């Protein structure tokens, strides 16, 4: 589905599918070089990161096993609190692995900083983050994000894996959701 098909539900396309795919090639080139000869494990955070993982992993020039984690962060309202509960844990042992967390978006960064600490405590050799999108609030917490696709404004976005109430994940582009949809 392209943005034109839901034009009445969005206000603006922020990043097109073409821009996303070009960016993933660029980041994959860097990651392929940085992790050459290393025991790399890609860890995707369900469900938002599924599209990024699918396209990014296939752009790599090195073999990279992937694993998945599902977490939920509780708190008042829609903002994450940093209190994270594991809903699906990893299948792989992280000991001596070079872990690259693949994320759709960093907003408050609380989920990610919790994951970083958690993975380090499991004995990973290194833990780094690739986030396709980053919002301005992410700068407020110290979350070590080595690879970033696009810095975007502080708007609620959907598409390319990102949802609103489980909708719009299959939109190819990243777009700002129109306020009338969620109000
Ligand atoms: P945080 O960085 O702990 O605040 O949480 C980030 C998570 O919240 C992401 O992995 C997304 O699942 C979700 N999220 C944050 N901003 C958006 C958005 O604009 N659209 C859809 N999901 C979002
Ligand atoms: Mg997510």
Tab-separated table of C-alpha atoms and ligand atoms in Angstrom:
chain	number	residue	atom	x	y	z
A	1	UNK	CA	0.000	0.000	0.000
A	2	UNK	CA	1.326	3.427	-0.939
A	3	UNK	CA	0.559	6.703	0.868
A	4	UNK	CA	-1.805	7.768	-1.940
A	5	UNK	CA	-4.170	4.954	-0.940
A	6	UNK	CA	-4.676	6.439	2.531
A	7	UNK	CA	-4.275	10.103	1.626
A	8	UNK	CA	-7.286	11.180	3.738
A	9	UNK	CA	-5.812	9.524	6.857
A	10	UNK	CA	-2.368	11.124	6.695
A	11	UNK	CA	-1.206	14.718	6.577
A	12	UNK	CA	2.258	14.304	5.102
A	13	UNK	CA	4.640	11.703	3.749
A	14	UNK	CA	7.885	12.058	5.702
A	15	UNK	CA	9.999	9.367	4.070
A	16	UNK	CA	9.167	7.489	0.875
A	17	UNK	CA	9.837	3.796	0.310
A	18	UNK	CA	12.534	4.726	-2.215
A	19	UNK	CA	14.303	6.941	0.338
A	20	UNK	CA	14.077	4.192	2.960
A	21	UNK	CA	15.549	1.525	0.686
A	22	UNK	CA	18.396	3.816	-0.412
A	23	UNK	CA	19.190	4.594	3.229
A	24	UNK	CA	19.154	0.909	4.198
A	25	UNK	CA	21.720	0.186	1.457
A	26	UNK	CA	23.930	2.937	2.853
A	27	UNK	CA	23.701	1.713	6.466
A	28	UNK	CA	24.113	-1.933	5.382
A	29	UNK	CA	27.350	-0.986	3.626
A	30	UNK	CA	28.713	0.501	6.884
A	31	UNK	CA	27.507	-2.418	9.021
A	32	UNK	CA	28.961	-4.982	6.583
A	33	UNK	CA	32.357	-3.333	6.907
A	34	UNK	CA	32.148	-2.782	10.682
A	35	UNK	CA	31.161	-6.388	11.444
A	36	UNK	CA	33.253	-8.251	8.889
A	37	UNK	CA	34.720	-11.393	10.523
A	38	UNK	CA	32.690	-10.840	13.691
A	39	UNK	CA	30.047	-13.052	15.234
A	40	UNK	CA	27.109	-10.754	14.418
A	41	UNK	CA	23.561	-11.326	15.617
A	42	UNK	CA	20.736	-9.072	14.470
A	43	UNK	CA	17.996	-8.633	17.052
A	44	UNK	CA	14.693	-7.202	15.877
A	45	UNK	CA	12.169	-5.708	18.243
A	46	UNK	CA	8.684	-6.966	17.389
A	47	UNK	CA	6.550	-5.939	15.717
A	48	UNK	CA	7.617	-2.548	14.422
A	49	UNK	CA	11.044	-3.624	13.183
A	50	UNK	CA	9.890	-6.415	10.859
A	51	UNK	CA	10.073	-4.364	7.649
A	52	UNK	CA	13.411	-2.747	8.527
A	53	UNK	CA	14.857	-6.154	9.418
A	54	UNK	CA	13.621	-7.782	6.186
A	55	UNK	CA	15.051	-5.128	3.872
A	56	UNK	CA	18.131	-4.196	5.895
A	57	UNK	CA	19.344	-7.770	6.480
A	58	UNK	CA	19.082	-8.570	2.779
A	59	UNK	CA	21.172	-5.501	1.949
A	60	UNK	CA	24.094	-6.754	4.054
A	61	UNK	CA	27.151	-8.291	2.363
A	62	UNK	CA	27.791	-10.589	5.344
A	63	UNK	CA	25.727	-13.468	6.754
A	64	UNK	CA	23.788	-12.408	9.783
A	65	UNK	CA	21.525	-14.640	11.855
A	66	UNK	CA	18.488	-12.878	13.273
A	67	UNK	CA	16.532	-13.212	16.469
A	68	UNK	CA	13.462	-11.446	17.802
A	69	UNK	CA	12.339	-9.982	21.064
A	70	UNK	CA	8.899	-8.700	22.024
A	71	UNK	CA	8.622	-6.206	24.852
A	72	UNK	CA	5.990	-3.924	26.232
A	73	UNK	CA	6.651	-0.830	28.232
A	74	UNK	CA	4.098	0.167	30.785
A	75	UNK	CA	3.298	3.612	32.046
A	76	UNK	CA	0.567	6.193	32.244
A	77	UNK	CA	-0.857	7.054	28.860
A	78	UNK	CA	0.785	6.335	25.552
A	79	UNK	CA	4.334	7.280	26.509
A	80	UNK	CA	6.637	4.475	27.513
A	81	UNK	CA	7.749	4.464	31.153
A	82	UNK	CA	11.006	2.616	30.888
A	83	UNK	CA	9.505	-0.237	32.898
A	84	UNK	CA	9.826	-2.995	30.370
A	85	UNK	CA	8.242	-6.431	30.379
A	86	UNK	CA	9.498	-9.211	28.125
A	87	UNK	CA	6.657	-10.812	26.148
A	88	UNK	CA	8.850	-12.960	23.947
A	89	UNK	CA	12.454	-13.564	24.857
A	90	UNK	CA	15.361	-14.314	22.534
A	91	UNK	CA	16.046	-17.864	21.349
A	92	UNK	CA	19.792	-17.247	21.000
A	93	UNK	CA	22.485	-17.154	23.669
A	94	UNK	CA	24.139	-13.726	23.568
A	95	UNK	CA	27.389	-14.800	25.171
A	96	UNK	CA	30.325	-13.453	23.118
A	97	UNK	CA	27.994	-12.342	20.323
A	98	UNK	CA	28.189	-8.943	18.662
A	99	UNK	CA	24.582	-7.835	18.883
A	100	UNK	CA	23.022	-5.222	16.622
A	101	UNK	CA	19.538	-4.229	17.746
A	102	UNK	CA	17.349	-3.304	14.783
A	103	UNK	CA	14.588	-0.851	15.680
A	104	UNK	CA	11.916	1.033	13.801
A	105	UNK	CA	11.970	4.245	15.819
A	106	UNK	CA	13.455	5.780	18.953
A	107	UNK	CA	11.120	8.145	20.731
A	108	UNK	CA	11.857	8.476	24.459
A	109	UNK	CA	14.645	5.912	24.116
A	110	UNK	CA	13.603	4.256	27.372
A	111	UNK	CA	12.816	0.872	25.820
A	112	UNK	CA	16.111	0.808	24.025
A	113	UNK	CA	18.270	1.827	26.965
A	114	UNK	CA	16.631	-0.960	28.970
A	115	UNK	CA	17.386	-3.454	26.171
A	116	UNK	CA	21.001	-2.309	25.913
A	117	UNK	CA	21.578	-2.935	29.598
A	118	UNK	CA	19.708	-6.231	29.528
A	119	UNK	CA	21.731	-7.591	26.590
A	120	UNK	CA	25.022	-6.464	28.091
A	121	UNK	CA	24.176	-8.291	31.306
A	122	UNK	CA	23.769	-11.507	29.274
A	123	UNK	CA	27.434	-11.372	28.304
A	124	UNK	CA	27.246	-10.019	24.761
A	125	UNK	CA	30.629	-9.025	23.362
A	126	UNK	CA	29.119	-5.759	22.118
A	127	UNK	CA	25.675	-4.220	21.764
A	128	UNK	CA	24.876	-1.496	19.245
A	129	UNK	CA	21.674	-0.041	17.820
A	130	UNK	CA	20.376	0.704	14.358
A	131	UNK	CA	17.171	2.748	14.366
A	132	UNK	CA	15.539	3.679	11.081
A	133	UNK	CA	13.873	6.750	12.606
A	134	UNK	CA	14.748	8.971	15.536
A	135	UNK	CA	12.570	11.619	17.196
A	136	UNK	CA	14.005	14.710	18.958
A	137	UNK	CA	13.166	13.427	22.465
A	138	UNK	CA	15.698	10.626	21.986
A	139	UNK	CA	18.422	13.182	22.564
A	140	UNK	CA	17.249	13.702	26.173
A	141	UNK	CA	18.231	10.243	27.364
A	142	UNK	CA	21.618	8.815	26.777
A	143	UNK	CA	20.900	5.987	24.395
A	144	UNK	CA	23.819	4.774	22.368
A	145	UNK	CA	22.504	4.605	18.809
A	146	UNK	CA	25.371	3.976	16.406
A	147	UNK	CA	23.373	3.880	13.180
A	148	UNK	CA	20.414	6.181	12.470
A	149	UNK	CA	18.392	6.339	9.274
A	150	UNK	CA	16.422	9.568	9.512
A	151	UNK	CA	15.895	12.231	12.171
A	152	UNK	CA	12.223	13.181	12.069
A	153	UNK	CA	10.092	15.796	13.841
A	154	UNK	CA	8.093	15.017	16.961
A	155	UNK	CA	4.968	13.716	15.182
A	156	UNK	CA	3.136	10.421	15.405
A	157	UNK	CA	4.079	8.485	12.296
A	158	UNK	CA	2.869	5.258	10.726
A	159	UNK	CA	3.980	2.949	7.953
A	160	UNK	CA	6.892	0.670	7.118
A	161	UNK	CA	6.183	-1.463	10.191
A	162	UNK	CA	4.957	1.343	12.446
A	163	UNK	CA	1.337	1.150	13.491
A	164	UNK	CA	-1.534	2.986	15.036
A	165	UNK	CA	-3.754	0.384	16.794
A	166	UNK	CA	-2.125	-2.340	14.632
A	167	UNK	CA	-3.067	-0.482	11.445
A	168	UNK	CA	-0.825	0.944	8.697
A	169	UNK	CA	2.138	-1.406	9.232
A	170	UNK	CA	1.837	-2.476	5.577
A	171	UNK	CA	2.055	1.081	4.269
A	172	UNK	CA	5.259	1.293	2.215
A	173	UNK	CA	6.085	4.888	3.160
A	174	UNK	CA	6.459	6.628	6.536
A	175	UNK	CA	3.736	9.242	6.984
A	176	UNK	CA	2.312	11.536	9.666
A	177	UNK	CA	-1.044	10.253	10.866
A	178	UNK	CA	-3.875	12.795	10.591
A	179	UNK	CA	-5.132	13.878	14.041
A	180	UNK	CA	-8.781	13.032	13.153
A	181	UNK	CA	-7.789	9.354	12.986
A	182	UNK	CA	-6.813	9.157	16.676
A	183	UNK	CA	-8.987	11.848	18.243
B	1	LIG	P1	10.470	4.627	23.380
B	1	LIG	O1	11.695	5.012	22.594
B	1	LIG	O2	10.775	3.812	24.596
B	1	LIG	O3	9.609	5.825	23.687
B	1	LIG	O4	9.544	3.670	22.526
B	1	LIG	C1	9.716	3.527	21.190
B	1	LIG	C2	8.627	2.606	20.681
B	1	LIG	O5	7.351	3.288	20.713
B	1	LIG	C3	8.898	2.265	19.236
B	1	LIG	O6	9.601	1.071	19.111
B	1	LIG	C4	7.506	2.190	18.642
B	1	LIG	O7	6.993	0.881	18.764
B	1	LIG	C5	6.677	3.138	19.487
B	1	LIG	N1	6.566	4.465	18.825
B	1	LIG	C6	7.223	5.599	19.158
B	1	LIG	N2	6.887	6.617	18.347
B	1	LIG	C7	6.011	6.103	17.441
B	1	LIG	C8	5.309	6.667	16.319
B	1	LIG	O8	5.423	7.864	15.949
B	1	LIG	N3	4.486	5.831	15.635
B	1	LIG	C9	4.314	4.522	15.993
B	1	LIG	N4	4.962	3.947	17.021
B	1	LIG	C10	5.790	4.732	17.754
B	2	LIG	MG1	9.085	-0.794	18.357
